[in-house]
Amino acid sequence: MPDLLIELFSEEIPARMQAGAAEALKKRMTDGLVEAGLTYGHAGVFHTPRRLTLAIEGLLAESPTQREERRGPRADAPAKAIEGFLRGAGLTRDQVEERSDKKGSFLFAVIEKPGRPAAEIVAEVLTDTIQNFPWPKSMRWGAGNLRWVRPLHSILAILTTEAGTIVVPFTLEGLEAGTKTRGHRFMAPDAFSVSSFEDYAAKLKRAFVVLDPQERADHIWNDATNAAFAAGLEVVEDPGLLAEVAGLVEWPVVLMGEIGEDFLELPPEVLRTSMKEHQKFFSVKNPKTGRIERFVTVANRETADQGATVLAGNQKVLTARLSDAKFFWENDLRVATKAQMQPWLDQLAQVTFHARLGSQAERIARITALARDVAPLIGAEVTLAETAASVAKADLSSEMVYEFPELQGLMGRYYAKAAGLPEAVAAACEEHYAPLGPSDAVPMAPVSQAVALADKIDTLTGFWAMDEKPTGSKDPYALRRAALGVIRILLDSGHRVNLDRLFDAQLLRHRVKIDSDDADTDEISALDDILDEIADHGVFGAAIRTVIERLGGDLPFLNRLVSEVPDASTDLLGFFHDRLKVHLRQDGMRHDVIDACLAMPGNDDLVLLVRRATALSAFLASQEGDNLLQGFKRANNLLSQAEAQDGVAYEYGADPKFAETEEERALFTALAAARPKIDTALQAEDFATAMEAMADLRPFIDGFFEAVQVNADSAIVRRNRLNMLHTIRETCLKVADLTRLEG
Amino acid sequence: MAEATTRPKSFQEVILRLQAYWAARGCAILQPYDMEVGAGTFHPATTLRALGSNPWAAAYVQPSRRPTDGRYGENPNRLQHYYQYQVLIKPSPPDLQELYLGSLQAIGIDMDLHDIRFVEDDWESPTLGAWGLGWEVWCDGMEVSQFTYFQQVGGHDCHPVSGELTYGLERLAMYVLGVDHVMEMPYNDPQSPIPLSYGDVFRQTEQEYSRWNFDVADTEVLLRHFEEAEAECAAILAEPFADPKTGKRIVMAHPAYDQCIKASHIFNLLDARGVISVTERQAYIGRVRTLAKACADAFVQTEAGGWQPADSAA
């Protein structure tokens, strides 16, 4: 069986696109070949900056013959019908058979499609693959119409068998497949012919091309770590950079160079970022001091002077880059030490955060106000949280962050320290952005947490105040990530926070900004009073009504807020609950269990909510729990049916004196004993105990249903029993809304 | 590729060698456009000539101005006035990369000693409504040129596609000459009777323009000039194609495009004066783009832009 080798040789393919393109080449080619009937043994793909290569082993030499049988009209059908059938089958009358069955004699056509040679099929599939290739961005060149990521220069496409090599008969837009390729652009630029994949890979290596990207990456990493080790240093790992660099070279040559003495005092993150982003250098650090002292660059060739000129050139460029970085660092330090970052904060008044939510300075003021509210709830010192919130974003105006946006926060930490601020404040400057992703660490320091919570809640409430919520895959401000961050911070530390109240307060602060144009100034200034009242009463509705009464008169804006703020707040809480469900699903928590707990009061306290859900989950996993749930459902169903049928709510206390059986009386006693136990446990938020107490009811409920007919003949007894079921329902619903549970 | 590989002695020698190299490769050596522009791309020999089906091959030096980059002549690498070398060939020849590498050799970069890399860098000009795919070319880790295959200009698809090369002349020459501060770079041969450095020629003007750009340029006058250029551009393009005086078909794409260039440069000056807010910025860029698109629309109605008299009959 033949082996197939295809190489698409082009001008330099962006490093970040190579791996995806190689996979797409493999998928589209193999899918197309298999669809045409050509199965194969194994397919491998490779990529370098200038080529995508596909090697398929054990391809069928031709597609199998296909045999198709078609049943036609009766043998004595009108001539027209027979003609049509023959035309459709592409046969003549003497080529079709007559076969008889019970219904009569019919015409049958047997159509054989002969197999086709692999070369022909490969050419077709390759044409289709090239013409419809899924490049993230593609282009035309010269006067042609073909699209590729960069100009496509030549195509190598051969089938190799023991008998020899044949070229796939492929032509497209003036490109004709052949047996030739080229080596390294500078070290071996001439074309050469190959006869098989082995021949190709071997000749390429002699022409200074390492075909396999993994081999290039391994080579780079080995040489880099060896060079560093020999100097008593180590290379800072960076898999993303390694893959990128391996995509920029065909013949990697590792060179290690020194970082000028002048720059060694720059923060290591600055050195690393500058070297990586601008130059694609690896950092080499001294394991004893943690300082970055050298760099590794990867050239694409060997040179007559063993890389001396290349290294000197790279060093010079690095010096220019780091001179810039040092200049930024020193200027920034001056602003931090001499002016405590104030000029940056002033500048942030000119920077828009969002057209409707105002400037960064306005945003910082809101976050600071909220951080003040949050701090006492999570055990953070209020003045520290306030200070931290007010400077946490100052570094956005620094020169370093302007140059390297990815250093935001980290530079804030350095500069806050330089400004003489307490360590907790400096840490918050960096940590308040966290957690950034589901696997990113959660800040643990209380001050950092206060600012992190305030920052995220401010963003979320801002977009809810404008009614701009994430939809589908569109979430440009990463609001889902922000909500998950709040959830993780609260749950990880077990902080008991009623989010509702914080949402209300922050929604109000946003409305002040958003509505400042169309609301009365008195009304806007009244918002401060409402915020004070919320701080006193804790409840938005009472606070705003108090203030409206106090002001009297016509207050359309405030009256609108009476419903709009709680509506937005509730909706945002629902968004949090959805995120929470997704988050807990990873731990195997059933969504209906969470739903059962969401229906209970205090559901804006996520820690309480999760505690209840955890207890319920464990309870349901036990035998008692499951049985009790069945008993509850039976009671609930019976009661609901009766209530619907009678049009009455049976919610008066049942009276033991109408009890007729032992089982009934026993249930009365058990309920009477369980209720205070459950209440006490719930009071103490001890859900496990409450559920145990509920589980204790199980034998009595089971006994009751076994012994007693609820729908008794006596109306009085029946009513009493229904009222009894209501007591069961009411008692169980104190713990969670069991009606939401499935199964 | 083999050509003079001796090292040039001065800034001007680098330019002269590039001129000779591209002239020998068949390019028309044009002169700089006589207006203030931000980059060589703005020269109509690039923006307009990249449009339409007529073949084109041109190379030229273009003085370029970026008022916000002014550093009073003190920064070793930044200037508010500098030179770009620009090559535009349509359709892009299949060996454009090799031709380009030959030009580096011509200015004394020894291919056997240096590491040349083509690193992804797509080009987009929001003001010109243009984009293309290509690379920045690295020599030993330093960016020495931009290499772009134009895909769209002024909102029009480019077909055939032009290949564009842009060399930042000061930076490239500093590298080749081994100079660390632009002002210390020899402008003419240091052995000349009167040797001149780049600083001798430009240090004072950098100071003068930095001061004017940042602090003195009259923003009200500039704002008015912007509006006037915008209005004039539209007015020119609103004229009928048929010239009433000569009776000929004369589409005034170039005079209109001059007004577009003017508006673009005034915008850059206003930006340097710090009077354009973030939100306004986008609006100004959009206004210049509208002009550029209208000029491109007009140019493709000219013979240089591929219009043929037969078109009108058909």
Coordinates of N, CA, C and O in Angstrom, one line a residue, chain B residues 149-234:
Chain B
Y149 N 1.8 42.7 2.3 CA 1.0 42.5 1.0 C -0.3 43.2 1.2 O -1.2 42.7 2.0
F150 N -0.5 44.3 0.5 CA -1.8 45.1 0.6 C -3.0 44.3 0.2 O -3.0 43.7 -0.9
Q151 N -4.0 44.2 1.1 CA -5.2 43.5 0.7 C -6.4 44.5 0.5 O -7.2 44.2 -0.3
Q152 N -6.3 45.6 1.1 CA -7.4 46.6 0.9 C -6.8 48.0 1.1 O -6.0 48.2 2.0
V153 N -7.3 49.0 0.3 CA -6.9 50.4 0.5 C -8.1 51.2 0.2 O -8.8 51.0 -0.8
G154 N -8.4 52.1 1.1 CA -9.5 53.0 0.9 C -10.8 52.2 0.8 O -11.8 52.6 0.1
G155 N -10.9 51.1 1.4 CA -12.1 50.2 1.4 C -12.2 49.4 0.1 O -13.1 48.6 0.0
H156 N -11.2 49.5 -0.8 CA -11.3 48.7 -2.0 C -10.4 47.5 -1.9 O -9.2 47.6 -1.4
D157 N -10.8 46.3 -2.4 CA -10.0 45.2 -2.4 C -8.8 45.4 -3.4 O -9.1 46.0 -4.5
C158 N -7.6 45.1 -3.0 CA -6.5 45.2 -4.0 C -6.4 44.0 -4.8 O -6.2 42.9 -4.3
H159 N -6.4 44.2 -6.1 CA -6.3 43.1 -7.0 C -5.9 43.6 -8.4 O -6.6 44.3 -9.0
P160 N -4.7 43.3 -8.8 CA -3.7 42.5 -8.2 C -3.2 43.1 -6.8 O -3.4 44.3 -6.6
V161 N -2.5 42.3 -6.1 CA -2.0 42.7 -4.8 C -0.6 43.4 -4.9 O 0.2 42.9 -5.7
S162 N -0.4 44.5 -4.2 CA 0.9 45.1 -4.2 C 1.7 44.6 -3.0 O 1.2 44.3 -1.9
G163 N 3.0 44.5 -3.2 CA 3.9 44.2 -2.1 C 4.6 45.5 -1.7 O 5.0 46.3 -2.6
E164 N 4.5 45.8 -0.4 CA 5.1 47.0 0.1 C 6.2 46.8 1.0 O 6.1 45.9 1.9
L165 N 7.3 47.5 0.9 CA 8.4 47.4 1.8 C 8.7 48.8 2.4 O 8.7 49.8 1.7
T166 N 8.8 48.8 3.7 CA 9.1 50.1 4.4 C 10.3 50.0 5.3 O 10.3 49.1 6.1
Y167 N 11.3 50.8 5.0 CA 12.5 50.7 5.8 C 12.5 52.0 6.7 O 12.4 53.1 6.2
G168 N 12.7 51.8 8.0 CA 12.9 53.0 8.8 C 14.4 53.4 8.7 O 15.3 52.7 9.2
L169 N 14.7 54.4 7.9 CA 16.0 54.7 7.5 C 17.0 55.0 8.6 O 18.1 54.5 8.6
E170 N 16.6 55.8 9.5 CA 17.6 56.2 10.6 C 18.0 55.0 11.4 O 19.1 54.7 11.7
R171 N 16.9 54.2 11.8 CA 17.2 53.0 12.6 C 18.1 52.0 11.9 O 19.1 51.5 12.4
L172 N 17.7 51.8 10.6 CA 18.5 50.8 9.8 C 19.9 51.3 9.6 O 20.9 50.5 9.8
A173 N 20.1 52.6 9.3 CA 21.4 53.1 9.1 C 22.3 53.1 10.4 O 23.4 52.7 10.3
M174 N 21.6 53.4 11.5 CA 22.3 53.4 12.8 C 22.9 52.0 13.0 O 24.0 51.8 13.5
Y175 N 22.0 51.0 12.7 CA 22.5 49.6 12.9 C 23.6 49.2 12.0 O 24.6 48.7 12.5
V176 N 23.5 49.6 10.7 CA 24.5 49.2 9.8 C 25.8 50.0 10.1 O 26.9 49.4 10.0
L177 N 25.7 51.2 10.5 CA 26.9 52.1 10.8 C 27.4 51.8 12.2 O 28.5 52.3 12.6
G178 N 26.7 51.1 13.0 CA 27.1 50.9 14.4 C 27.1 52.1 15.3 O 28.0 52.4 16.1
V179 N 26.0 52.9 15.1 CA 25.9 54.2 15.9 C 24.8 54.0 16.9 O 23.8 53.4 16.7
D180 N 25.0 54.6 18.2 CA 24.0 54.4 19.2 C 23.0 55.5 19.4 O 22.0 55.4 19.9
H181 N 23.5 56.7 19.0 CA 22.6 57.9 19.1 C 22.4 58.5 17.7 O 23.4 58.8 17.0
V182 N 21.1 58.7 17.4 CA 20.9 59.1 16.0 C 21.6 60.4 15.6 O 22.1 60.6 14.5
M183 N 21.7 61.3 16.6 CA 22.3 62.6 16.3 C 23.8 62.5 16.0 O 24.4 63.3 15.5
E184 N 24.4 61.3 16.5 CA 25.9 61.1 16.2 C 26.2 60.4 14.9 O 27.3 60.2 14.5
M185 N 25.1 60.1 14.2 CA 25.3 59.3 12.9 C 25.9 60.3 11.9 O 25.4 61.4 11.6
P186 N 26.9 59.8 11.1 CA 27.4 60.6 10.1 C 26.4 60.8 9.0 O 25.9 59.7 8.5
Y187 N 26.1 62.0 8.6 CA 25.1 62.2 7.5 C 25.8 62.0 6.2 O 25.3 61.3 5.3
N188 N 27.0 62.7 6.0 CA 27.8 62.5 4.8 C 29.1 61.7 5.2 O 29.2 61.3 6.3
D189 N 29.9 61.5 4.2 CA 31.2 60.8 4.5 C 32.0 61.5 5.5 O 32.3 62.7 5.4
P190 N 32.3 60.8 6.6 CA 33.1 61.5 7.7 C 34.5 62.0 7.2 O 35.1 62.9 7.8
Q191 N 34.9 61.5 6.0 CA 36.2 62.0 5.5 C 36.0 63.2 4.6 O 36.9 63.8 4.0
S192 N 34.8 63.7 4.5 CA 34.5 64.8 3.6 C 35.2 66.1 4.2 O 35.4 66.1 5.3
P193 N 35.4 67.0 3.3 CA 36.0 68.3 3.8 C 35.1 68.9 4.9 O 35.6 69.4 5.9
I194 N 33.8 68.8 4.7 CA 32.9 69.3 5.8 C 32.1 68.2 6.2 O 31.0 68.0 5.7
P195 N 32.5 67.4 7.2 CA 31.7 66.2 7.6 C 30.5 66.7 8.5 O 30.7 67.7 9.3
L196 N 29.4 66.2 8.2 CA 28.2 66.6 8.9 C 27.5 65.4 9.6 O 27.4 64.3 9.0
S197 N 27.1 65.6 10.8 CA 26.4 64.5 11.5 C 24.9 64.7 11.3 O 24.5 65.8 10.9
Y198 N 24.1 63.7 11.7 CA 22.7 63.8 11.6 C 22.3 65.0 12.5 O 21.4 65.8 12.2
G199 N 22.9 65.1 13.6 CA 22.6 66.1 14.6 C 22.9 67.5 14.0 O 22.2 68.5 14.3
D200 N 24.0 67.6 13.3 CA 24.3 68.9 12.6 C 23.2 69.3 11.7 O 22.9 70.5 11.6
V201 N 22.6 68.4 11.1 CA 21.5 68.7 10.2 C 20.2 68.9 10.9 O 19.4 69.8 10.6
F202 N 19.9 68.1 11.9 CA 18.5 68.0 12.4 C 18.3 68.3 13.9 O 17.2 68.4 14.4
R203 N 19.4 68.5 14.7 CA 19.2 68.6 16.2 C 18.3 69.9 16.4 O 17.3 69.9 17.2
Q204 N 18.7 71.0 15.8 CA 18.0 72.2 16.0 C 16.5 72.1 15.6 O 15.6 72.6 16.3
T205 N 16.3 71.5 14.4 CA 14.9 71.5 13.9 C 14.1 70.6 14.9 O 12.9 70.9 15.1
E206 N 14.7 69.5 15.4 CA 13.9 68.7 16.3 C 13.5 69.5 17.5 O 12.4 69.4 18.0
Q207 N 14.4 70.4 18.0 CA 14.0 71.2 19.2 C 12.9 72.2 18.8 O 11.9 72.3 19.5
E208 N 13.1 72.8 17.7 CA 12.1 73.8 17.3 C 10.7 73.2 17.1 O 9.7 73.7 17.6
Y209 N 10.7 72.1 16.3 CA 9.4 71.5 16.1 C 8.8 70.8 17.3 O 7.6 70.8 17.5
S210 N 9.6 70.3 18.2 CA 9.1 69.7 19.4 C 8.3 70.8 20.2 O 7.2 70.6 20.7
R211 N 9.0 71.9 20.3 CA 8.4 73.0 21.1 C 7.1 73.4 20.4 O 6.0 73.6 21.1
W212 N 7.1 73.6 19.1 CA 5.9 74.1 18.4 C 4.8 73.0 18.4 O 3.7 73.3 18.8
N213 N 5.2 71.8 18.2 CA 4.2 70.7 18.2 C 3.4 70.6 19.5 O 2.2 70.4 19.6
F214 N 4.2 70.6 20.6 CA 3.7 70.3 21.9 C 3.0 71.5 22.5 O 2.0 71.4 23.2
D215 N 3.6 72.7 22.3 CA 3.1 73.8 23.1 C 2.6 75.0 22.4 O 1.9 75.9 23.0
V216 N 3.0 75.2 21.1 CA 2.7 76.5 20.5 C 1.7 76.5 19.4 O 0.9 77.4 19.2
A217 N 1.6 75.4 18.7 CA 0.7 75.3 17.5 C -0.6 75.8 17.9 O -1.2 75.3 18.9
D218 N -1.2 76.7 17.1 CA -2.5 77.3 17.5 C -3.6 76.3 17.2 O -3.9 76.0 16.0
T219 N -4.2 75.7 18.3 CA -5.1 74.6 18.1 C -6.4 75.1 17.4 O -7.0 74.4 16.6
E220 N -6.8 76.4 17.6 CA -8.0 76.8 16.9 C -7.8 76.9 15.4 O -8.7 76.6 14.7
V221 N -6.6 77.4 15.1 CA -6.3 77.5 13.7 C -6.3 76.1 13.0 O -6.8 75.9 12.0
L222 N -5.7 75.2 13.8 CA -5.6 73.8 13.3 C -6.9 73.2 13.1 O -7.2 72.6 12.1
L223 N -7.8 73.4 14.1 CA -9.1 72.8 14.0 C -9.8 73.4 12.8 O -10.5 72.6 12.1
R224 N -9.7 74.7 12.5 CA -10.3 75.3 11.4 C -9.7 74.7 10.1 O -10.5 74.4 9.2
H225 N -8.4 74.6 10.1 CA -7.8 74.0 8.9 C -8.3 72.6 8.6 O -8.5 72.2 7.5
F226 N -8.5 71.8 9.7 CA -9.0 70.5 9.5 C -10.3 70.5 8.8 O -10.6 69.8 7.8
E227 N -11.2 71.3 9.3 CA -12.6 71.5 8.8 C -12.5 71.9 7.3 O -13.2 71.4 6.4
E228 N -11.6 72.9 7.0 CA -11.5 73.4 5.7 C -11.0 72.3 4.7 O -11.5 72.2 3.6
A229 N -10.0 71.6 5.1 CA -9.5 70.5 4.3 C -10.5 69.5 4.0 O -10.7 69.0 2.9
E230 N -11.3 69.2 5.0 CA -12.3 68.2 4.9 C -13.4 68.7 3.9 O -13.8 67.9 2.9
A231 N -13.8 69.9 4.0 CA -14.8 70.5 3.1 C -14.3 70.6 1.7 O -15.0 70.3 0.7
E232 N -13.0 71.0 1.6 CA -12.4 71.2 0.2 C -12.3 69.8 -0.5 O -12.6 69.7 -1.7
C233 N -12.0 68.8 0.3 CA -11.9 67.4 -0.3 C -13.2 67.0 -0.9 O -13.3 66.6 -2.1
A234 N -14.2 67.2 -0.1 CA -15.6 66.8 -0.6 C -16.0 67.7 -1.8 O -16.6 67.2 -2.7

